[in-house]
Amino acid sequence: MIGIMAAMPVEVEKLKAHVTDQEERMHGSCFKFTTGKLAGKSVVFAAANVGMVFAGSVATTMIEVYKVQSLLFTGVAGGLKPEQSVGDLVLGADVVNYEFDCRAFSFPFEPDYKYQLGELPFLKWRFFEADPRMLALALEAPRPDGVKLTSGRIASGSIFVTTDKKKAMLASVWEPLGFPDAVEMENAGVAQICKAYDIPYLSVRAISDLIEGDANEDFNTFCAKAADNVFPIIEHVVKCL
Ligand code: ADE
């Protein structure tokens, strides 16, 4: 079984249209999981809602209940690089939680250890790397005409980052993290769960808003179209896994 997650229902529209033999099951009051077939493979997909808490929970259910052997995340992200266009695809070569910050703290048993932005205590996980095979498959996948695909760092947090904030966070957040390509609100939570269970993971995001312009307005205008651009990549990776 292959798991495919997104945050918002609009980001699973193409899956709803292409997955056959669909069966739905609710977990709790707000998590709908749909099983079925895509490109000849058994899949389960779900839109978790926005944010890392629900995303982490849905990822855990996919692993524990649906026994997924690999997990893909599909959806949109905010661009952080001037050369990006709306609809371009970014593969998360790695992902990091940019709001997770223990830099001000040192544990009594390791007084000289300095935690870095995004670094998880004890385990010392910081950048969650994509599964190399899934990443390679995504890089070779057919993509919509005129759409650029790059792979890079994706930063996750709990803020919808407006254009002004994207710029204000340059020195304090993006620079310490090595200038990520895109920002969104779920991937690091899902990647962290996948690493804890040793489940291969890949995030595929389409850019819905840019480093210039009005992030809020662009998100609302372009979200659905950008989200659709991810589908051929997801389908190819699922087919080849
Ligand atoms: N997802 C898409 N655009 C985003 C942004 N600007 N900030 C956070 N998450 C996003």
mmCIF file with all atom_site columns, C-alpha atoms in Angstrom, residues 117-211:
data_model
loop_
_atom_site.group_PDB
_atom_site.id
_atom_site.type_symbol
_atom_site.label_atom_id
_atom_site.label_alt_id
_atom_site.label_comp_id
_atom_site.label_asym_id
_atom_site.label_entity_id
_atom_site.label_seq_id
_atom_site.pdbx_PDB_ins_code
_atom_site.Cartn_x
_atom_site.Cartn_y
_atom_site.Cartn_z
_atom_site.occupancy
_atom_site.B_iso_or_equiv
_atom_site.pdbx_formal_charge
_atom_site.auth_seq_id
_atom_site.auth_comp_id
_atom_site.auth_asym_id
_atom_site.auth_atom_id
_atom_site.pdbx_PDB_model_num
ATOM 1  C CA . LEU A 1 117 ? 17.245 25.911 14.268  1.00 0.00 ? 117 LEU A CA 1
ATOM 2  C CA . GLY A 1 118 ? 14.931 22.990 13.445  1.00 0.00 ? 118 GLY A CA 1
ATOM 3  C CA . GLU A 1 119 ? 16.916 20.402 15.407  1.00 0.00 ? 119 GLU A CA 1
ATOM 4  C CA . LEU A 1 120 ? 15.014 17.876 17.496  1.00 0.00 ? 120 LEU A CA 1
ATOM 5  C CA . PRO A 1 121 ? 16.360 17.225 21.031  1.00 0.00 ? 121 PRO A CA 1
ATOM 6  C CA . PHE A 1 122 ? 17.878 13.838 21.893  1.00 0.00 ? 122 PHE A CA 1
ATOM 7  C CA . LEU A 1 123 ? 17.556 12.381 18.381  1.00 0.00 ? 123 LEU A CA 1
ATOM 8  C CA . LYS A 1 124 ? 19.282 15.415 16.830  1.00 0.00 ? 124 LYS A CA 1
ATOM 9  C CA . TRP A 1 125 ? 17.237 15.126 13.623  1.00 0.00 ? 125 TRP A CA 1
ATOM 10 C CA . ARG A 1 126 ? 17.063 18.363 11.639  1.00 0.00 ? 126 ARG A CA 1
ATOM 11 C CA . PHE A 1 127 ? 16.870 17.931 7.851   1.00 0.00 ? 127 PHE A CA 1
ATOM 12 C CA . PHE A 1 128 ? 14.604 15.046 6.885   1.00 0.00 ? 128 PHE A CA 1
ATOM 13 C CA . GLU A 1 129 ? 15.835 13.625 3.596   1.00 0.00 ? 129 GLU A CA 1
ATOM 14 C CA . ALA A 1 130 ? 13.627 12.289 0.842   1.00 0.00 ? 130 ALA A CA 1
ATOM 15 C CA . ASP A 1 131 ? 13.881 8.627  -0.030  1.00 0.00 ? 131 ASP A CA 1
ATOM 16 C CA . PRO A 1 132 ? 16.512 8.573  -2.816  1.00 0.00 ? 132 PRO A CA 1
ATOM 17 C CA . ARG A 1 133 ? 14.553 6.150  -5.016  1.00 0.00 ? 133 ARG A CA 1
ATOM 18 C CA . MET A 1 134 ? 11.311 8.125  -4.797  1.00 0.00 ? 134 MET A CA 1
ATOM 19 C CA . LEU A 1 135 ? 13.221 11.336 -5.484  1.00 0.00 ? 135 LEU A CA 1
ATOM 20 C CA . ALA A 1 136 ? 14.908 9.811  -8.569  1.00 0.00 ? 136 ALA A CA 1
ATOM 21 C CA . LEU A 1 137 ? 11.546 8.568  -9.886  1.00 0.00 ? 137 LEU A CA 1
ATOM 22 C CA . ALA A 1 138 ? 9.982  12.007 -9.400  1.00 0.00 ? 138 ALA A CA 1
ATOM 23 C CA . LEU A 1 139 ? 12.871 13.697 -11.219 1.00 0.00 ? 139 LEU A CA 1
ATOM 24 C CA . GLU A 1 140 ? 12.383 11.498 -14.310 1.00 0.00 ? 140 GLU A CA 1
ATOM 25 C CA . ALA A 1 141 ? 8.566  11.800 -14.322 1.00 0.00 ? 141 ALA A CA 1
ATOM 26 C CA . PRO A 1 142 ? 6.737  13.456 -17.214 1.00 0.00 ? 142 PRO A CA 1
ATOM 27 C CA . ARG A 1 143 ? 5.521  16.899 -16.229 1.00 0.00 ? 143 ARG A CA 1
ATOM 28 C CA . PRO A 1 144 ? 2.998  19.375 -17.637 1.00 0.00 ? 144 PRO A CA 1
ATOM 29 C CA . ASP A 1 145 ? 4.258  21.521 -20.572 1.00 0.00 ? 145 ASP A CA 1
ATOM 30 C CA . GLY A 1 146 ? 6.287  24.553 -19.552 1.00 0.00 ? 146 GLY A CA 1
ATOM 31 C CA . VAL A 1 147 ? 6.449  23.560 -15.889 1.00 0.00 ? 147 VAL A CA 1
ATOM 32 C CA . LYS A 1 148 ? 9.889  23.653 -14.251 1.00 0.00 ? 148 LYS A CA 1
ATOM 33 C CA . LEU A 1 149 ? 10.818 20.975 -11.758 1.00 0.00 ? 149 LEU A CA 1
ATOM 34 C CA . THR A 1 150 ? 13.612 21.381 -9.218  1.00 0.00 ? 150 THR A CA 1
ATOM 35 C CA . SER A 1 151 ? 14.584 19.585 -6.068  1.00 0.00 ? 151 SER A CA 1
ATOM 36 C CA . GLY A 1 152 ? 15.657 21.381 -2.933  1.00 0.00 ? 152 GLY A CA 1
ATOM 37 C CA . ARG A 1 153 ? 14.924 22.190 0.673   1.00 0.00 ? 153 ARG A CA 1
ATOM 38 C CA . ILE A 1 154 ? 11.339 22.748 1.844   1.00 0.00 ? 154 ILE A CA 1
ATOM 39 C CA . ALA A 1 155 ? 10.697 24.570 5.123   1.00 0.00 ? 155 ALA A CA 1
ATOM 40 C CA . SER A 1 156 ? 7.612  23.813 7.233   1.00 0.00 ? 156 SER A CA 1
ATOM 41 C CA . GLY A 1 157 ? 6.051  25.928 9.955   1.00 0.00 ? 157 GLY A CA 1
ATOM 42 C CA . SER A 1 158 ? 2.693  26.951 11.372  1.00 0.00 ? 158 SER A CA 1
ATOM 43 C CA . ILE A 1 159 ? 2.416  30.327 9.623   1.00 0.00 ? 159 ILE A CA 1
ATOM 44 C CA . PHE A 1 160 ? 0.920  31.251 6.280   1.00 0.00 ? 160 PHE A CA 1
ATOM 45 C CA . VAL A 1 161 ? 3.887  33.368 5.222   1.00 0.00 ? 161 VAL A CA 1
ATOM 46 C CA . THR A 1 162 ? 2.790  36.497 3.386   1.00 0.00 ? 162 THR A CA 1
ATOM 47 C CA . THR A 1 163 ? 5.133  38.168 0.914   1.00 0.00 ? 163 THR A CA 1
ATOM 48 C CA . ASP A 1 164 ? 6.280  40.747 3.482   1.00 0.00 ? 164 ASP A CA 1
ATOM 49 C CA . LYS A 1 165 ? 6.977  38.037 6.036   1.00 0.00 ? 165 LYS A CA 1
ATOM 50 C CA . LYS A 1 166 ? 8.869  35.938 3.503   1.00 0.00 ? 166 LYS A CA 1
ATOM 51 C CA . LYS A 1 167 ? 11.271 38.853 3.069   1.00 0.00 ? 167 LYS A CA 1
ATOM 52 C CA . ALA A 1 168 ? 11.422 39.726 6.781   1.00 0.00 ? 168 ALA A CA 1
ATOM 53 C CA . MET A 1 169 ? 12.405 36.124 7.597   1.00 0.00 ? 169 MET A CA 1
ATOM 54 C CA . LEU A 1 170 ? 15.367 36.134 5.213   1.00 0.00 ? 170 LEU A CA 1
ATOM 55 C CA . ALA A 1 171 ? 18.156 36.724 7.731   1.00 0.00 ? 171 ALA A CA 1
ATOM 56 C CA . SER A 1 172 ? 16.526 35.208 10.810  1.00 0.00 ? 172 SER A CA 1
ATOM 57 C CA . VAL A 1 173 ? 15.088 31.991 9.353   1.00 0.00 ? 173 VAL A CA 1
ATOM 58 C CA . TRP A 1 174 ? 15.894 31.247 5.721   1.00 0.00 ? 174 TRP A CA 1
ATOM 59 C CA . GLU A 1 175 ? 19.609 32.050 5.941   1.00 0.00 ? 175 GLU A CA 1
ATOM 60 C CA . PRO A 1 176 ? 20.292 29.783 8.998   1.00 0.00 ? 176 PRO A CA 1
ATOM 61 C CA . LEU A 1 177 ? 18.510 27.022 7.074   1.00 0.00 ? 177 LEU A CA 1
ATOM 62 C CA . GLY A 1 178 ? 20.549 27.447 3.895   1.00 0.00 ? 178 GLY A CA 1
ATOM 63 C CA . PHE A 1 179 ? 17.863 29.327 1.929   1.00 0.00 ? 179 PHE A CA 1
ATOM 64 C CA . PRO A 1 180 ? 15.059 26.804 1.328   1.00 0.00 ? 180 PRO A CA 1
ATOM 65 C CA . ASP A 1 181 ? 13.200 26.767 -2.015  1.00 0.00 ? 181 ASP A CA 1
ATOM 66 C CA . ALA A 1 182 ? 9.674  26.733 -0.619  1.00 0.00 ? 182 ALA A CA 1
ATOM 67 C CA . VAL A 1 183 ? 7.623  27.137 2.538   1.00 0.00 ? 183 VAL A CA 1
ATOM 68 C CA . GLU A 1 184 ? 4.521  25.244 3.625   1.00 0.00 ? 184 GLU A CA 1
ATOM 69 C CA . MET A 1 185 ? 2.838  23.946 6.772   1.00 0.00 ? 185 MET A CA 1
ATOM 70 C CA . GLU A 1 186 ? 2.996  20.117 6.907   1.00 0.00 ? 186 GLU A CA 1
ATOM 71 C CA . ASN A 1 187 ? 6.023  18.354 5.412   1.00 0.00 ? 187 ASN A CA 1
ATOM 72 C CA . ALA A 1 188 ? 8.436  18.340 8.350   1.00 0.00 ? 188 ALA A CA 1
ATOM 73 C CA . GLY A 1 189 ? 5.748  16.818 10.607  1.00 0.00 ? 189 GLY A CA 1
ATOM 74 C CA . VAL A 1 190 ? 5.075  14.018 8.138   1.00 0.00 ? 190 VAL A CA 1
ATOM 75 C CA . ALA A 1 191 ? 8.764  13.441 7.382   1.00 0.00 ? 191 ALA A CA 1
ATOM 76 C CA . GLN A 1 192 ? 9.537  13.224 11.090  1.00 0.00 ? 192 GLN A CA 1
ATOM 77 C CA . ILE A 1 193 ? 6.888  10.528 11.586  1.00 0.00 ? 193 ILE A CA 1
ATOM 78 C CA . CYS A 1 194 ? 8.130  8.645  8.507   1.00 0.00 ? 194 CYS A CA 1
ATOM 79 C CA . LYS A 1 195 ? 11.697 8.711  9.818   1.00 0.00 ? 195 LYS A CA 1
ATOM 80 C CA . ALA A 1 196 ? 10.538 7.448  13.210  1.00 0.00 ? 196 ALA A CA 1
ATOM 81 C CA . TYR A 1 197 ? 8.898  4.461  11.464  1.00 0.00 ? 197 TYR A CA 1
ATOM 82 C CA . ASP A 1 198 ? 11.562 4.090  8.745   1.00 0.00 ? 198 ASP A CA 1
ATOM 83 C CA . ILE A 1 199 ? 9.015  4.700  5.978   1.00 0.00 ? 199 ILE A CA 1
ATOM 84 C CA . PRO A 1 200 ? 10.358 6.121  2.678   1.00 0.00 ? 200 PRO A CA 1
ATOM 85 C CA . TYR A 1 201 ? 8.944  9.611  2.124   1.00 0.00 ? 201 TYR A CA 1
ATOM 86 C CA . LEU A 1 202 ? 8.806  12.253 -0.597  1.00 0.00 ? 202 LEU A CA 1
ATOM 87 C CA . SER A 1 203 ? 7.130  15.643 -0.777  1.00 0.00 ? 203 SER A CA 1
ATOM 88 C CA . VAL A 1 204 ? 6.079  17.014 -4.175  1.00 0.00 ? 204 VAL A CA 1
ATOM 89 C CA . ARG A 1 205 ? 4.842  20.603 -4.104  1.00 0.00 ? 205 ARG A CA 1
ATOM 90 C CA . ALA A 1 206 ? 3.716  23.086 -6.745  1.00 0.00 ? 206 ALA A CA 1
ATOM 91 C CA . ILE A 1 207 ? 4.372  26.778 -6.185  1.00 0.00 ? 207 ILE A CA 1
ATOM 92 C CA . SER A 1 208 ? 1.135  28.688 -5.536  1.00 0.00 ? 208 SER A CA 1
ATOM 93 C CA . ASP A 1 209 ? 2.607  32.072 -4.535  1.00 0.00 ? 209 ASP A CA 1
ATOM 94 C CA . LEU A 1 210 ? 5.904  33.783 -5.176  1.00 0.00 ? 210 LEU A CA 1
ATOM 95 C CA . ILE A 1 211 ? 8.532  35.829 -3.368  1.00 0.00 ? 211 ILE A CA 1
#
